[in-house]
Short mmCIF file of C-alpha atoms in Angstrom, two decimals:
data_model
loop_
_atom_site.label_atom_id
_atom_site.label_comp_id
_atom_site.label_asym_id
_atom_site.label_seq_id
_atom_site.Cartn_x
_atom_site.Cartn_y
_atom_site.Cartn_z
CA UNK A 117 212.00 21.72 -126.49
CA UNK A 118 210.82 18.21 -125.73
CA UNK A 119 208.17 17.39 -129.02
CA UNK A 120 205.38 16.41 -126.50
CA UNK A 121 205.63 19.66 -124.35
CA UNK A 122 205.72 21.08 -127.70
CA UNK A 123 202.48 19.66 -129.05
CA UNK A 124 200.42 20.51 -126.16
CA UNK A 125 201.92 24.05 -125.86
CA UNK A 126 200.89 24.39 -129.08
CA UNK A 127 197.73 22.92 -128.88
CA UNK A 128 195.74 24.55 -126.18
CA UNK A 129 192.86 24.74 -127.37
CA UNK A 130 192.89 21.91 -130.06
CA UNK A 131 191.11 18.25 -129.25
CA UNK A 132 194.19 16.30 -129.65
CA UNK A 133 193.92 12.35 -130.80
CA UNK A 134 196.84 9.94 -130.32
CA UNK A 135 197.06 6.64 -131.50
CA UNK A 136 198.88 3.60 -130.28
CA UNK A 137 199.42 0.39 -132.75
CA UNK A 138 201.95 -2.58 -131.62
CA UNK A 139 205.56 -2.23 -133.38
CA UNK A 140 205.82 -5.45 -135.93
CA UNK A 141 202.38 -6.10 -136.18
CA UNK A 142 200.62 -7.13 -138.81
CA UNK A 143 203.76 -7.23 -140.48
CA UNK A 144 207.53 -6.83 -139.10
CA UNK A 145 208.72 -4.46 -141.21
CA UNK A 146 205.26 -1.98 -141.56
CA UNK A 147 205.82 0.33 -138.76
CA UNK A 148 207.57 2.87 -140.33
CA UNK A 149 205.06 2.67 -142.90
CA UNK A 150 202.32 3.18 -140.05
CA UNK A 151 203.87 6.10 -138.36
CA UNK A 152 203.92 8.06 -141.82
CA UNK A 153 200.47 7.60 -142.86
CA UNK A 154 199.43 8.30 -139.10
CA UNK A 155 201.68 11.60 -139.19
CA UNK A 156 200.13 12.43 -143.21
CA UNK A 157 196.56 11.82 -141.89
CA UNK A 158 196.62 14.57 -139.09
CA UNK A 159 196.93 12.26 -135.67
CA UNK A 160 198.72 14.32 -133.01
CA UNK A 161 200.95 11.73 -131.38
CA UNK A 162 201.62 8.20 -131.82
CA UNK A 163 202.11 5.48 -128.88
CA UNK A 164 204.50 2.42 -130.46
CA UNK A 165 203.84 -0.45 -128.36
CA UNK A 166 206.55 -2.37 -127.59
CA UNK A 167 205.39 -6.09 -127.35
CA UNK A 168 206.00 -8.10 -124.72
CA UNK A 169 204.88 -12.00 -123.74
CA UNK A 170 203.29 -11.00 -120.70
CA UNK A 171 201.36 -7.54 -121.02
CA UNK A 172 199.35 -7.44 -117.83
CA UNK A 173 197.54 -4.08 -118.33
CA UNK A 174 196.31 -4.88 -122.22
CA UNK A 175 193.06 -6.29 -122.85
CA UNK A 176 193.16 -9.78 -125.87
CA UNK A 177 193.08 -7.03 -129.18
CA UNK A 178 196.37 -5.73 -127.97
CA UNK A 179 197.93 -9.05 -126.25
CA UNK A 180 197.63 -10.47 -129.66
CA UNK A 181 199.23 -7.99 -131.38
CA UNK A 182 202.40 -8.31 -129.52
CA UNK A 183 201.90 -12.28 -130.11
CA UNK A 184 201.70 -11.52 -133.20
CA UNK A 185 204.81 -8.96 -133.52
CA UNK A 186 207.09 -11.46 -131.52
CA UNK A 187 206.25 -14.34 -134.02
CA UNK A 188 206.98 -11.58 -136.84
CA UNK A 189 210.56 -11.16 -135.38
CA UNK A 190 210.23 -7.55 -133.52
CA UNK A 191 213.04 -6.73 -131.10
CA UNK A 192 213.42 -3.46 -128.88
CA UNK A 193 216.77 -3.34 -131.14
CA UNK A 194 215.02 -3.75 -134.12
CA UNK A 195 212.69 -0.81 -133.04
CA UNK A 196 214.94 1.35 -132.86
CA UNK A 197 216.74 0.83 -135.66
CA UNK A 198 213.45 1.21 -138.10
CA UNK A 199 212.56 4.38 -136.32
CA UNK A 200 216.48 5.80 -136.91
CA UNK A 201 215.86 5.07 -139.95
CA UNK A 202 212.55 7.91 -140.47
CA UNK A 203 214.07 10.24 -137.55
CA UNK A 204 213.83 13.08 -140.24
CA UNK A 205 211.05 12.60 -141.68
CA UNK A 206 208.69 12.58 -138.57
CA UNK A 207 208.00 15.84 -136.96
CA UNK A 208 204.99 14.79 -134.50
CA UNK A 209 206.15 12.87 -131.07
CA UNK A 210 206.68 9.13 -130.73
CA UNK A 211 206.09 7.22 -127.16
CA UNK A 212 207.09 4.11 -126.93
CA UNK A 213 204.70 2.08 -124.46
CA UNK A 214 206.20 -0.77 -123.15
CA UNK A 215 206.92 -2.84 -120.19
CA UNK A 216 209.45 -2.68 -117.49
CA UNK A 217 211.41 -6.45 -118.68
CA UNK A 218 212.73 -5.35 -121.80
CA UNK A 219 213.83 -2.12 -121.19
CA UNK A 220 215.69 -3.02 -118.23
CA UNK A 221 217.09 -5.72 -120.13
CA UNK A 222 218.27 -3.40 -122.98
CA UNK A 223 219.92 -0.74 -119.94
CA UNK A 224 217.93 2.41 -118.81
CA UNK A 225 221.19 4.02 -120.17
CA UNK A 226 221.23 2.71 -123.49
CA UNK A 227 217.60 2.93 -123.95
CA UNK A 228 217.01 6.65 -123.31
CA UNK A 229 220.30 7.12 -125.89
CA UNK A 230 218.51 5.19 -127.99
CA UNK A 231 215.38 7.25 -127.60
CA UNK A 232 217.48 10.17 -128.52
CA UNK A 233 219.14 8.61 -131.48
CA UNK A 234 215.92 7.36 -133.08
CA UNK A 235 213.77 9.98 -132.82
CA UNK A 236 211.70 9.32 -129.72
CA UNK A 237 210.35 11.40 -127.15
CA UNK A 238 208.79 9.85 -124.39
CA UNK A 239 207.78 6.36 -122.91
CA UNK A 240 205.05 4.79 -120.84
CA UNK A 241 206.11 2.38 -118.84
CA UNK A 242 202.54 0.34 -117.01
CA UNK A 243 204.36 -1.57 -114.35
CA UNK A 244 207.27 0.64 -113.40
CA UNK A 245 207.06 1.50 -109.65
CA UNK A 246 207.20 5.18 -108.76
CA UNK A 247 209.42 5.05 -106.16
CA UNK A 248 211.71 3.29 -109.18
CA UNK A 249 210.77 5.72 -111.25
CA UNK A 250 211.66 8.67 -108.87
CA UNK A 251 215.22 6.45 -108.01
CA UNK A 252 216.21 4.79 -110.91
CA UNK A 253 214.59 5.64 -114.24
CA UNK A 254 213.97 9.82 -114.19
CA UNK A 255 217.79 10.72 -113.63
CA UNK A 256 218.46 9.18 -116.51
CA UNK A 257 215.47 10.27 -118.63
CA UNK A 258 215.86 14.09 -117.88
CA UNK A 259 219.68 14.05 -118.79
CA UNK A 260 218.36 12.72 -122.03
CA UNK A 261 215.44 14.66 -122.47
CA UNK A 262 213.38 11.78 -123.14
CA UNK A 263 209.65 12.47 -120.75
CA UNK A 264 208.52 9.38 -118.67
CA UNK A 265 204.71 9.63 -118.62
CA UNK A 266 202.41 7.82 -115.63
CA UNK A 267 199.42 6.47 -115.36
CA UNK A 268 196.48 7.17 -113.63
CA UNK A 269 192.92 5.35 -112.73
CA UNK A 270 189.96 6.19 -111.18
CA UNK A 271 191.12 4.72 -108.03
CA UNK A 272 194.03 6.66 -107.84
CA UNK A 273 193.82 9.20 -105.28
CA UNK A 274 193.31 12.72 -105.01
CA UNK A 275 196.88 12.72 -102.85
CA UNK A 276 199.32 10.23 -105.35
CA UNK A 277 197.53 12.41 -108.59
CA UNK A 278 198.91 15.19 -107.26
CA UNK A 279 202.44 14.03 -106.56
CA UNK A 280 202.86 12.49 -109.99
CA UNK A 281 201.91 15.65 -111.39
CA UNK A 282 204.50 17.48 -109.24
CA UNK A 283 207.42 14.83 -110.60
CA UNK A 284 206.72 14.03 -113.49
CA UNK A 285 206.22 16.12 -116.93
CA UNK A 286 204.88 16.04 -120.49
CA UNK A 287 201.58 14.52 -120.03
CA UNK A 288 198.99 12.18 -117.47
CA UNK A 289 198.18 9.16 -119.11
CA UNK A 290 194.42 9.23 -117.83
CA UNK A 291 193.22 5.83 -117.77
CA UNK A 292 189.25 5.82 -118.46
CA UNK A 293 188.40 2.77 -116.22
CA UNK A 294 190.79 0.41 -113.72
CA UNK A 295 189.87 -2.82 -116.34
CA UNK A 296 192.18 -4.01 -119.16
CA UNK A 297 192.70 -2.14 -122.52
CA UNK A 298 189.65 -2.78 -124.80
CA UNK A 299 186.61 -0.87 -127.12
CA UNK A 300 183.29 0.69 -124.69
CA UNK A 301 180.42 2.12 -126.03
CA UNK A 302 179.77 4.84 -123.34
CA UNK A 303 181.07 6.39 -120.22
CA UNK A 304 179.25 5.87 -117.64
CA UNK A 305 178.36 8.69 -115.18
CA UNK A 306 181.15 6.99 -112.71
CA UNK A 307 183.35 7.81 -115.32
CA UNK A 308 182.17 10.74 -116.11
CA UNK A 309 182.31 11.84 -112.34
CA UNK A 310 186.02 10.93 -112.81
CA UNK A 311 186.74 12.63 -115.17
CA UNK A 312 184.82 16.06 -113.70
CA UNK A 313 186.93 15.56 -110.55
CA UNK A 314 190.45 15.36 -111.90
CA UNK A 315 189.44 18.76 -114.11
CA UNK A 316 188.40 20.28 -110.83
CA UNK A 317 191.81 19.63 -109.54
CA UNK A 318 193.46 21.70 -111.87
CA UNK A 319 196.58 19.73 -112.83
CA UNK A 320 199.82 21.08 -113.77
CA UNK A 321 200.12 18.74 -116.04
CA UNK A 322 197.66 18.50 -119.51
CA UNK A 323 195.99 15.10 -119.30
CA UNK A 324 195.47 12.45 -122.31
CA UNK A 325 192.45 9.67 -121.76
CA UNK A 326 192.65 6.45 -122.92
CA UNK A 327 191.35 2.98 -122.46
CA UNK A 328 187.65 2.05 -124.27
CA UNK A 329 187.60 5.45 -126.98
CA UNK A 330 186.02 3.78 -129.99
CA UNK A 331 182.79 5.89 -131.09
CA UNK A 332 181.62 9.33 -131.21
CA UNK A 333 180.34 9.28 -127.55
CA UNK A 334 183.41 8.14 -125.89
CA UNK A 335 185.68 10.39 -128.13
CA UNK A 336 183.46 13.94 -127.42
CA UNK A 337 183.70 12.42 -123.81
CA UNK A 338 187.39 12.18 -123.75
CA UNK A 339 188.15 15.14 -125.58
CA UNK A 340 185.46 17.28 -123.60
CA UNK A 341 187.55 16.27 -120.15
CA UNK A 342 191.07 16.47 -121.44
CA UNK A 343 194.04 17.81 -123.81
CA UNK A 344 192.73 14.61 -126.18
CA UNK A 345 192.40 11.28 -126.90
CA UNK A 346 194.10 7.66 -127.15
CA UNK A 347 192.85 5.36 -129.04
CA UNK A 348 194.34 1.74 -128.95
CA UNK A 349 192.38 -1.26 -129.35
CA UNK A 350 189.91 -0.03 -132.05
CA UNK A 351 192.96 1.13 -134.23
CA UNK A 352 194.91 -2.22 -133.66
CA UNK A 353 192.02 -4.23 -134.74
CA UNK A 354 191.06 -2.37 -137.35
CA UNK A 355 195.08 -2.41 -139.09
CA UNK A 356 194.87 -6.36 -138.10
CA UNK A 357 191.86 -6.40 -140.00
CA UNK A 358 192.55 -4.62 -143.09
CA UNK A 359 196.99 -5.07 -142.71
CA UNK A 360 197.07 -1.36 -144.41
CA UNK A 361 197.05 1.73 -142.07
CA UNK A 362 195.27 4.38 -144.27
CA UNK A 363 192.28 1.96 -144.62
CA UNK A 364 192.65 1.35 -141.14
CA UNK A 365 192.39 5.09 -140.86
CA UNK A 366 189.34 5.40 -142.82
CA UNK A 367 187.47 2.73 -141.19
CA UNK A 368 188.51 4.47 -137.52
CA UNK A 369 187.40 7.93 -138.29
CA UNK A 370 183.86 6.31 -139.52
CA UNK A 371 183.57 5.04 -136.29
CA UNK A 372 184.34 7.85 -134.43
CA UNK A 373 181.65 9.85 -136.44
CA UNK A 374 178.74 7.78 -134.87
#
């Protein structure tokens, strides 16, 4: 079985937190490094954030992490060859979030093999259309296993939520607010309407949120509405800040306490 159908088959019942940092940032060689101490410290799931010159859909924290990585030397190659390398010693799922350029660029073929080979289970992909999706991308993905998950917003309607959770499987991607990535304090009771009406629609489908989790309040929120959690900007700025992931760690979970 797929790890991520796995995890939440598993997990019912259990508030689930997954956490995404930027592959080759702080340093080029420190994401295996991250992914372990992640794994030893109880997260669930781990998004590795393929950086890219021109992420549209990531607020500054995370654009300047991939700035960052890409100075450092990070390839999609080079990815995948420092995940091959800890295939057997991580048991929880990898996603690789990334954008549509480079993975086209490296093949859908060859990527999804390389998925496979290094240990990887599914991938978010922002800008992929899902008529591409549907045409180009999922044939490919299913023979390999690998689960392509989609995003979706509060303007997303009641009609497109409902066919992405017919074709597609492993999880929603349940984007707190239409903005850029980036740290809130609250939800506000927009978003908490949101989040009431996709429950009510009973989705095939368990649902992550993401986007703004950085305190106590928006992590009860997001867990109280959903499978779990993502957390992305708070972590990344916290492992820029501190260039070791287990203080990172520390400093995240005091956050999320108040």
């Amino acid at each position: 079985m797929n790890k991520i159908n796995q995890l939440f088959s598993e997990n019912k019942n259990q508030k689930l937190l997954s956490l995404y940092f930027c592959a080759g940032c702080p340093t080029l060689d420190g994401t295996a490094d991250v992914i372990k101490t992640l794994e030893r410290r109880g997260i669930s799931m781990i998004e590795v954030g393929i950086p890219f010159s021109d992420p549209m859909a990531d607020g500054p924290v995370i654009q300047d992490a991939a700035t960052t990585a890409l100075k450092n030397g990070m390839t999609l190659r080079k990815l995948f060859s420092q995940l091959k390398d800890i295939k057997e010693e991580v048991s929880i799922p990898l996603v690789l979030m990334g954008y549509l350029n480079p993975i086209m660029q490296y093949g859908i073929e060859a990527f999804c093999q390389s998925c496979v080979d290094s240990g990887v289970s599914g991938v978010i992909i922002p800008d992929l259309p899902f008529k591409d999706y549907q045409d180009i991308v999922k044939p490919v993905a299913d023979r390999y296993d690998i689960r392509v998950i989609m995003l979706i917003t509060p303007e997303t309607s009641e009609e497109r939520i409902r066919f992405i959770d017919e074709h597609t499987d492993g999880f929603i991607y349940m984007v707190s607010s239409a903005a850029i990535t980036g740290a809130q304090k609250s939800f506000d009771d927009a978003k908490q309407e949101y989040f009431r009406r996709i429950n009510a629609m009973n989705l095939r489908n368990p649902r992550m949120i993401g986007f703004g989790i950085s305190n106590a309040q928006t992590l009860k929120a997001a867990q109280d509405n959903a499978a779990g959690a993502i957390i992305g900007s708070k972590f990344v700025t916290l492992l820029s800040e501190s260039k070791d992931a287990d203080e990172a760690l520390d400093r995240l979970f005091e956050a999320l306490a108040h």
